[in-house]
Amino acid sequence: MLRPWMPPALGALAMVVVACAPASDTTSASGAPTTAAPSASSTCGKDQLKLLKPGTLTIGTDKPAYEPWFKDDKPSNGEGFEGAVAAAVAGKLGFAQNEVTWTVAPFNSAFAPGQKQFDFDINQVSITPARQKAVDFSDGYYTVKQAAVALDGSKFASVTSLADLKDAKIGVQVGTTSLTAVKNSVAPSAEPNVYNEQIDAVNALKNKQVDVLVVDLPTAFYVTAAQVDGSKIVGQFGSADGTAEQFGLVFQKGSPLVSCVNAAIGELKSSGELANIETRWLGAAAGAPELK
């Protein structure tokens, strides 16, 4: 899914297209690429793309745009992990910064059925079969695990395995892959406490209404650094079947832009630029122990 985490200064997490045409793109200090326009003959040339607004790439994300995904709640500055990824993809498609427009798209509406007011959305949306019935996704640009957060000194602050979480009262946001992971990987003795908004789940941990909060790993770093004093990440874990959860860019169902964006993502991966963006903005995740 999901949501906030923390600025690099507070700690980060370690992680980590043949483009349709571009020649040489370079990366600025912010992680955003300089623009290299595709060749005129390319089917992915900027002037040949079917866009919401001709000549302008419209990108959606939620408001506020949290760190480390974005910086200073300003998606257009090309900073933060997703801000930099979006800027890099836009550059591969031939768009300069002033040719990109950002629009607010609430998280749940981004992958709901219906007409979209963006060319693509970037908002920590996990690729799932259910969501793919309503929208199209790009290839994954980020692979994520879930994390368990507990209060320091609590019974569950020093767990070392998923089995140790079975008797915990777990809080999680509705409609997220975190909820699926809790049910499939942890299989707690009692049904998890499910909240409509993530902040409600966070407050439940803060107020000791739940023992453990489960969110994606990047969000967990933000929770422990900025939202719940005296909390800690007790561990991270993947899906029960070993399938990696990936975030993808979201498109209107049937969008012809998907193949061109996939080509851009492919080049960003093969050149190492995507890994460099991850290293800069999602730097030190290895600090969360693995729960099995």
mmCIF file of C-alpha atoms in Angstrom:
data_model
loop_
_atom_site.group_PDB
_atom_site.id
_atom_site.type_symbol
_atom_site.label_atom_id
_atom_site.label_comp_id
_atom_site.label_asym_id
_atom_site.label_seq_id
_atom_site.Cartn_x
_atom_site.Cartn_y
_atom_site.Cartn_z
ATOM 1 C CA MET A 1 0.000 0.000 0.000
ATOM 2 C CA LEU A 2 0.927 2.631 1.908
ATOM 3 C CA ARG A 3 1.838 5.678 3.785
ATOM 4 C CA PRO A 4 4.281 7.905 5.690
ATOM 5 C CA TRP A 5 7.682 7.146 7.017
ATOM 6 C CA MET A 6 10.494 9.442 7.986
ATOM 7 C CA PRO A 7 12.960 11.852 6.541
ATOM 8 C CA PRO A 8 16.381 10.433 5.716
ATOM 9 C CA ALA A 9 17.866 12.480 8.585
ATOM 10 C CA LEU A 10 15.821 10.445 11.060
ATOM 11 C CA GLY A 11 16.824 7.111 9.579
ATOM 12 C CA ALA A 12 16.038 5.263 6.393
ATOM 13 C CA LEU A 13 15.692 1.861 5.015
ATOM 14 C CA ALA A 14 17.985 -0.053 2.820
ATOM 15 C CA MET A 15 16.679 -1.506 -0.311
ATOM 16 C CA VAL A 16 17.140 -1.231 -2.775
ATOM 17 C CA VAL A 17 13.328 1.582 -19.299
ATOM 18 C CA VAL A 18 14.765 0.270 -22.301
ATOM 19 C CA ALA A 19 13.159 3.731 -22.614
ATOM 20 C CA CYS A 20 11.080 4.229 -25.631
ATOM 21 C CA ALA A 21 13.808 6.200 -27.174
ATOM 22 C CA PRO A 22 15.888 8.485 -25.062
ATOM 23 C CA ALA A 23 19.520 8.900 -25.517
ATOM 24 C CA SER A 24 21.390 10.048 -22.456
ATOM 25 C CA ASP A 25 19.685 11.011 -19.217
ATOM 26 C CA THR A 26 21.692 12.051 -16.212
ATOM 27 C CA THR A 27 20.602 12.271 -12.589
ATOM 28 C CA SER A 28 20.713 15.515 -10.638
ATOM 29 C CA ALA A 29 21.623 15.772 -6.970
ATOM 30 C CA SER A 30 17.937 15.598 -6.088
ATOM 31 C CA GLY A 31 17.593 12.212 -7.720
ATOM 32 C CA ALA A 32 15.584 13.664 -10.599
ATOM 33 C CA PRO A 33 16.960 13.206 -14.112
ATOM 34 C CA THR A 34 17.758 15.874 -16.592
ATOM 35 C CA THR A 35 15.461 15.609 -19.576
ATOM 36 C CA ALA A 36 16.392 13.735 -22.744
ATOM 37 C CA ALA A 37 13.573 13.725 -25.270
ATOM 38 C CA PRO A 38 12.756 10.532 -27.182
ATOM 39 C CA SER A 39 13.418 10.497 -30.889
ATOM 40 C CA ALA A 40 10.637 11.722 -33.168
ATOM 41 C CA SER A 41 10.323 8.288 -34.739
ATOM 42 C CA SER A 42 9.606 6.571 -31.445
ATOM 43 C CA THR A 43 6.056 5.437 -30.754
ATOM 44 C CA CYS A 44 6.663 6.726 -27.246
ATOM 45 C CA GLY A 45 7.709 10.184 -28.370
ATOM 46 C CA LYS A 46 6.207 12.902 -26.193
ATOM 47 C CA ASP A 47 4.081 14.273 -29.035
ATOM 48 C CA GLN A 48 2.692 10.804 -29.795
ATOM 49 C CA LEU A 49 1.524 9.943 -26.299
ATOM 50 C CA LYS A 50 -2.190 9.914 -25.582
ATOM 51 C CA LEU A 51 -2.417 12.176 -22.537
ATOM 52 C CA LEU A 52 -5.140 13.686 -20.391
ATOM 53 C CA LYS A 53 -3.914 17.124 -21.506
ATOM 54 C CA PRO A 54 -1.849 17.241 -24.719
ATOM 55 C CA GLY A 55 1.737 18.295 -24.121
ATOM 56 C CA THR A 56 1.435 17.916 -20.354
ATOM 57 C CA LEU A 57 2.068 14.834 -18.217
ATOM 58 C CA THR A 58 -0.459 14.779 -15.362
ATOM 59 C CA ILE A 59 0.608 12.789 -12.300
ATOM 60 C CA GLY A 60 -1.611 12.067 -9.308
ATOM 61 C CA THR A 61 -0.811 11.469 -5.647
ATOM 62 C CA ASP A 62 -2.447 11.969 -2.267
ATOM 63 C CA LYS A 63 -2.401 15.058 -0.057
ATOM 64 C CA PRO A 64 -0.423 15.424 2.126
ATOM 65 C CA ALA A 65 2.474 13.814 0.282
ATOM 66 C CA TYR A 66 4.500 12.247 3.083
ATOM 67 C CA GLU A 67 8.232 11.775 3.455
ATOM 68 C CA PRO A 68 10.256 9.857 2.454
ATOM 69 C CA TRP A 69 8.038 9.360 -0.594
ATOM 70 C CA PHE A 70 8.001 13.096 -1.248
ATOM 71 C CA LYS A 71 9.840 16.039 0.238
ATOM 72 C CA ASP A 72 8.229 19.028 1.967
ATOM 73 C CA ASP A 73 4.768 17.946 0.719
ATOM 74 C CA LYS A 74 5.758 19.161 -2.754
ATOM 75 C CA PRO A 75 5.613 16.327 -5.314
ATOM 76 C CA SER A 76 6.702 18.681 -8.088
ATOM 77 C CA ASN A 77 10.193 19.228 -6.634
ATOM 78 C CA GLY A 78 11.416 15.792 -7.741
ATOM 79 C CA GLU A 79 12.559 14.874 -4.235
ATOM 80 C CA GLY A 80 11.660 12.001 -1.950
ATOM 81 C CA PHE A 81 11.617 8.481 -3.340
ATOM 82 C CA GLU A 82 8.393 8.651 -5.329
ATOM 83 C CA GLY A 83 8.939 12.270 -6.303
ATOM 84 C CA ALA A 84 12.291 11.282 -7.775
ATOM 85 C CA VAL A 85 10.884 8.161 -9.468
ATOM 86 C CA ALA A 86 8.096 10.207 -11.060
ATOM 87 C CA ALA A 87 10.574 12.818 -12.238
ATOM 88 C CA ALA A 88 12.850 10.127 -13.663
ATOM 89 C CA VAL A 89 9.985 8.471 -15.564
ATOM 90 C CA ALA A 90 8.793 11.842 -16.847
ATOM 91 C CA GLY A 91 12.306 12.599 -18.043
ATOM 92 C CA LYS A 92 12.532 9.302 -19.889
ATOM 93 C CA LEU A 93 9.284 10.170 -21.652
ATOM 94 C CA GLY A 94 10.734 13.511 -22.699
ATOM 95 C CA PHE A 95 8.982 15.866 -20.285
ATOM 96 C CA ALA A 96 10.745 18.776 -18.664
ATOM 97 C CA GLN A 97 9.799 19.697 -15.105
ATOM 98 C CA ASN A 98 7.574 22.555 -16.288
ATOM 99 C CA GLU A 99 5.674 20.133 -18.545
ATOM 100 C CA VAL A 100 4.531 18.004 -15.608
ATOM 101 C CA THR A 101 1.368 18.810 -13.634
ATOM 102 C CA TRP A 102 0.558 17.216 -10.288
ATOM 103 C CA THR A 103 -3.015 16.634 -9.147
ATOM 104 C CA VAL A 104 -4.476 15.403 -5.858
ATOM 105 C CA ALA A 105 -5.786 11.827 -6.038
ATOM 106 C CA PRO A 106 -6.837 10.319 -2.671
ATOM 107 C CA PHE A 107 -5.326 6.894 -2.100
ATOM 108 C CA ASN A 108 -8.467 4.761 -2.326
ATOM 109 C CA SER A 109 -9.838 6.617 -5.353
ATOM 110 C CA ALA A 110 -6.655 6.066 -7.343
ATOM 111 C CA PHE A 111 -7.389 2.381 -7.950
ATOM 112 C CA ALA A 112 -11.199 2.514 -7.763
ATOM 113 C CA PRO A 113 -13.238 2.012 -10.949
ATOM 114 C CA GLY A 114 -14.007 5.133 -12.943
ATOM 115 C CA GLN A 115 -12.488 7.870 -15.043
ATOM 116 C CA LYS A 116 -9.104 9.106 -13.854
ATOM 117 C CA GLN A 117 -7.910 12.686 -13.783
ATOM 118 C CA PHE A 118 -4.263 11.723 -14.168
ATOM 119 C CA ASP A 119 -2.058 10.018 -16.736
ATOM 120 C CA PHE A 120 -0.597 7.935 -13.939
ATOM 121 C CA ASP A 121 -0.701 7.947 -10.158
ATOM 122 C CA ILE A 122 2.183 7.269 -7.795
ATOM 123 C CA ASN A 123 1.117 6.725 -4.205
ATOM 124 C CA GLN A 124 2.517 3.533 -2.669
ATOM 125 C CA VAL A 125 -0.188 1.455 -4.351
ATOM 126 C CA SER A 126 0.530 -2.259 -4.196
ATOM 127 C CA ILE A 127 -0.178 -4.309 -7.304
ATOM 128 C CA THR A 128 -2.911 -6.846 -6.542
ATOM 129 C CA PRO A 129 -5.206 -8.947 -8.766
ATOM 130 C CA ALA A 130 -8.284 -7.307 -7.254
ATOM 131 C CA ARG A 131 -7.042 -3.819 -8.067
ATOM 132 C CA GLN A 132 -6.002 -4.880 -11.561
ATOM 133 C CA LYS A 133 -9.659 -5.488 -12.370
ATOM 134 C CA ALA A 134 -10.324 -1.752 -12.097
ATOM 135 C CA VAL A 135 -7.056 -0.144 -13.194
ATOM 136 C CA ASP A 136 -3.835 -0.938 -15.022
ATOM 137 C CA PHE A 137 -0.451 -0.986 -13.305
ATOM 138 C CA SER A 138 3.067 -0.424 -14.491
ATOM 139 C CA ASP A 139 5.802 -2.907 -13.721
ATOM 140 C CA GLY A 140 6.807 -2.679 -10.078
ATOM 141 C CA TYR A 141 9.143 0.161 -9.119
ATOM 142 C CA TYR A 142 9.561 -0.814 -5.449
ATOM 143 C CA THR A 143 9.435 -4.078 -3.515
ATOM 144 C CA VAL A 144 8.268 -3.778 0.083
ATOM 145 C CA LYS A 145 7.794 -5.851 3.206
ATOM 146 C CA GLN A 146 5.503 -5.380 6.177
ATOM 147 C CA ALA A 147 6.681 -4.349 9.635
ATOM 148 C CA ALA A 148 5.423 -4.788 13.187
ATOM 149 C CA VAL A 149 5.670 -1.783 15.517
ATOM 150 C CA ALA A 150 5.287 -1.995 19.307
ATOM 151 C CA LEU A 151 5.825 0.271 22.294
ATOM 152 C CA ASP A 152 9.175 0.041 24.055
ATOM 153 C CA GLY A 153 8.999 -2.169 27.110
ATOM 154 C CA SER A 154 5.799 -3.895 26.029
ATOM 155 C CA LYS A 155 5.357 -7.648 25.950
ATOM 156 C CA PHE A 156 5.802 -7.678 22.196
ATOM 157 C CA ALA A 157 8.746 -5.279 21.922
ATOM 158 C CA SER A 158 11.294 -8.090 21.800
ATOM 159 C CA VAL A 159 9.623 -10.712 19.628
ATOM 160 C CA THR A 160 11.872 -12.723 17.360
ATOM 161 C CA SER A 161 9.395 -14.660 15.231
ATOM 162 C CA LEU A 162 5.957 -14.374 13.669
ATOM 163 C CA ALA A 163 4.749 -17.003 16.110
ATOM 164 C CA ASP A 164 5.519 -14.571 18.926
ATOM 165 C CA LEU A 165 2.871 -12.222 17.503
ATOM 166 C CA LYS A 166 0.010 -14.725 17.461
ATOM 167 C CA ASP A 167 -1.394 -13.620 20.813
ATOM 168 C CA ALA A 168 -0.946 -9.913 20.153
ATOM 169 C CA LYS A 169 -3.843 -7.532 19.655
ATOM 170 C CA ILE A 170 -2.889 -6.166 16.231
ATOM 171 C CA GLY A 171 -4.026 -2.899 14.672
ATOM 172 C CA VAL A 172 -4.088 -2.404 10.900
ATOM 173 C CA GLN A 173 -5.748 -0.209 8.264
ATOM 174 C CA VAL A 174 -8.662 -1.598 6.267
ATOM 175 C CA GLY A 175 -8.192 -2.370 2.586
ATOM 176 C CA THR A 176 -4.409 -2.593 2.756
ATOM 177 C CA THR A 177 -1.973 -5.365 1.959
ATOM 178 C CA SER A 178 -0.846 -5.061 5.589
ATOM 179 C CA LEU A 179 -4.197 -6.504 6.656
ATOM 180 C CA THR A 180 -3.785 -9.369 4.185
ATOM 181 C CA ALA A 181 -0.263 -10.007 5.471
ATOM 182 C CA VAL A 182 -1.460 -10.102 9.084
ATOM 183 C CA LYS A 183 -4.098 -12.690 8.280
ATOM 184 C CA ASN A 184 -1.890 -14.833 6.045
ATOM 185 C CA SER A 185 1.558 -14.525 7.612
ATOM 186 C CA VAL A 186 0.839 -13.885 11.294
ATOM 187 C CA ALA A 187 -2.568 -15.608 11.581
ATOM 188 C CA PRO A 188 -3.223 -14.104 15.030
ATOM 189 C CA SER A 189 -5.399 -15.884 17.571
ATOM 190 C CA ALA A 190 -7.847 -12.966 17.630
ATOM 191 C CA GLU A 191 -9.128 -10.983 14.670
ATOM 192 C CA PRO A 192 -7.032 -7.827 14.149
ATOM 193 C CA ASN A 193 -8.487 -4.446 15.036
ATOM 194 C CA VAL A 194 -9.224 -2.825 11.680
ATOM 195 C CA TYR A 195 -9.321 0.962 11.204
ATOM 196 C CA ASN A 196 -10.626 3.051 8.328
ATOM 197 C CA GLU A 197 -7.669 5.447 8.453
ATOM 198 C CA GLN A 198 -4.054 4.731 9.170
ATOM 199 C CA ILE A 199 -3.839 7.552 11.702
ATOM 200 C CA ASP A 200 -6.566 5.809 13.722
ATOM 201 C CA ALA A 201 -4.500 2.623 13.807
ATOM 202 C CA VAL A 202 -1.435 4.650 14.827
ATOM 203 C CA ASN A 203 -3.389 6.328 17.635
ATOM 204 C CA ALA A 204 -4.632 2.944 18.803
ATOM 205 C CA LEU A 205 -1.021 1.883 19.361
ATOM 206 C CA LYS A 206 -0.191 5.202 21.006
ATOM 207 C CA ASN A 207 -3.148 4.813 23.383
ATOM 208 C CA LYS A 208 -2.338 1.139 24.071
ATOM 209 C CA GLN A 209 -5.592 -0.055 22.550
ATOM 210 C CA VAL A 210 -3.552 -2.509 20.474
ATOM 211 C CA ASP A 211 -0.269 -4.243 21.236
ATOM 212 C CA VAL A 212 1.195 -4.098 17.749
ATOM 213 C CA LEU A 213 0.690 -1.953 14.656
ATOM 214 C CA VAL A 214 1.374 -3.553 11.279
ATOM 215 C CA VAL A 215 2.201 -1.253 8.347
ATOM 216 C CA ASP A 216 4.591 -1.373 5.424
ATOM 217 C CA LEU A 217 8.245 -1.027 6.395
ATOM 218 C CA PRO A 218 8.775 2.544 5.117
ATOM 219 C CA THR A 219 5.711 3.699 7.030
ATOM 220 C CA ALA A 220 6.966 1.930 10.143
ATOM 221 C CA PHE A 221 10.077 4.072 10.172
ATOM 222 C CA TYR A 222 7.944 7.193 9.990
ATOM 223 C CA VAL A 223 5.649 5.964 12.771
ATOM 224 C CA THR A 224 8.541 5.298 15.147
ATOM 225 C CA ALA A 225 10.381 8.514 14.300
ATOM 226 C CA ALA A 226 7.586 11.045 14.111
ATOM 227 C CA GLN A 227 4.231 9.700 15.252
ATOM 228 C CA VAL A 228 4.532 7.476 18.323
ATOM 229 C CA ASP A 229 7.130 8.362 20.950
ATOM 230 C CA GLY A 230 8.725 5.361 22.589
ATOM 231 C CA SER A 231 7.871 2.938 19.811
ATOM 232 C CA LYS A 232 10.117 0.599 17.867
ATOM 233 C CA ILE A 233 10.102 -1.666 14.839
ATOM 234 C CA VAL A 234 10.236 -5.183 16.225
ATOM 235 C CA GLY A 235 10.690 -6.827 12.842
ATOM 236 C CA GLN A 236 9.814 -7.072 9.183
ATOM 237 C CA PHE A 237 8.257 -9.899 7.215
ATOM 238 C CA GLY A 238 7.153 -10.791 3.714
ATOM 239 C CA SER A 239 4.065 -12.542 2.419
ATOM 240 C CA ALA A 240 3.350 -16.104 3.515
ATOM 241 C CA ASP A 241 3.675 -17.501 -0.016
ATOM 242 C CA GLY A 242 6.953 -15.715 -0.668
ATOM 243 C CA THR A 243 5.459 -13.436 -3.311
ATOM 244 C CA ALA A 244 7.051 -10.003 -3.199
ATOM 245 C CA GLU A 245 4.705 -7.065 -2.712
ATOM 246 C CA GLN A 246 5.402 -4.362 -5.269
ATOM 247 C CA PHE A 247 4.262 -0.810 -5.731
ATOM 248 C CA GLY A 248 3.206 0.114 -9.262
ATOM 249 C CA LEU A 249 2.174 3.270 -11.059
ATOM 250 C CA VAL A 250 -1.611 3.353 -11.553
ATOM 251 C CA PHE A 251 -3.322 4.038 -14.898
ATOM 252 C CA GLN A 252 -6.813 4.329 -16.302
ATOM 253 C CA LYS A 253 -7.869 0.837 -17.415
ATOM 254 C CA GLY A 254 -6.727 0.346 -21.003
ATOM 255 C CA SER A 255 -4.297 3.278 -21.003
ATOM 256 C CA PRO A 256 -1.900 3.095 -23.977
ATOM 257 C CA LEU A 257 0.699 4.876 -21.844
ATOM 258 C CA VAL A 258 1.516 1.755 -19.820
ATOM 259 C CA SER A 259 3.952 0.207 -22.305
ATOM 260 C CA CYS A 260 5.941 3.413 -22.657
ATOM 261 C CA VAL A 261 6.167 3.874 -18.906
ATOM 262 C CA ASN A 262 7.217 0.240 -18.484
ATOM 263 C CA ALA A 263 9.998 0.868 -20.972
ATOM 264 C CA ALA A 264 11.078 3.867 -18.895
ATOM 265 C CA ILE A 265 11.040 1.852 -15.670
ATOM 266 C CA GLY A 266 12.999 -0.916 -17.384
ATOM 267 C CA GLU A 267 15.739 1.491 -18.363
ATOM 268 C CA LEU A 268 15.839 3.040 -14.905
ATOM 269 C CA LYS A 269 16.336 -0.440 -13.469
ATOM 270 C CA SER A 270 18.953 -1.594 -15.958
ATOM 271 C CA SER A 271 20.985 1.604 -15.667
ATOM 272 C CA GLY A 272 21.022 1.416 -11.872
ATOM 273 C CA GLU A 273 19.300 4.789 -11.559
ATOM 274 C CA LEU A 274 16.264 3.353 -9.778
ATOM 275 C CA ALA A 275 18.511 1.595 -7.266
ATOM 276 C CA ASN A 276 20.367 4.852 -6.692
ATOM 277 C CA ILE A 277 17.107 6.658 -6.006
ATOM 278 C CA GLU A 278 16.139 3.940 -3.521
ATOM 279 C CA THR A 279 19.518 4.136 -1.803
ATOM 280 C CA ARG A 280 19.251 7.885 -1.386
ATOM 281 C CA TRP A 281 15.683 8.143 -0.154
ATOM 282 C CA LEU A 282 15.012 4.754 1.435
ATOM 283 C CA GLY A 283 18.421 4.109 2.797
ATOM 284 C CA ALA A 284 18.699 1.937 5.932
ATOM 285 C CA ALA A 285 15.910 -0.624 6.135
ATOM 286 C CA ALA A 286 18.289 -3.408 7.069
ATOM 287 C CA GLY A 287 17.986 -2.263 10.684
ATOM 288 C CA ALA A 288 14.646 -4.052 11.040
ATOM 289 C CA PRO A 289 15.182 -7.733 11.866
ATOM 290 C CA GLU A 290 13.471 -10.416 9.806
ATOM 291 C CA LEU A 291 10.590 -12.254 11.453
ATOM 292 C CA LYS A 292 9.957 -15.801 10.246
#
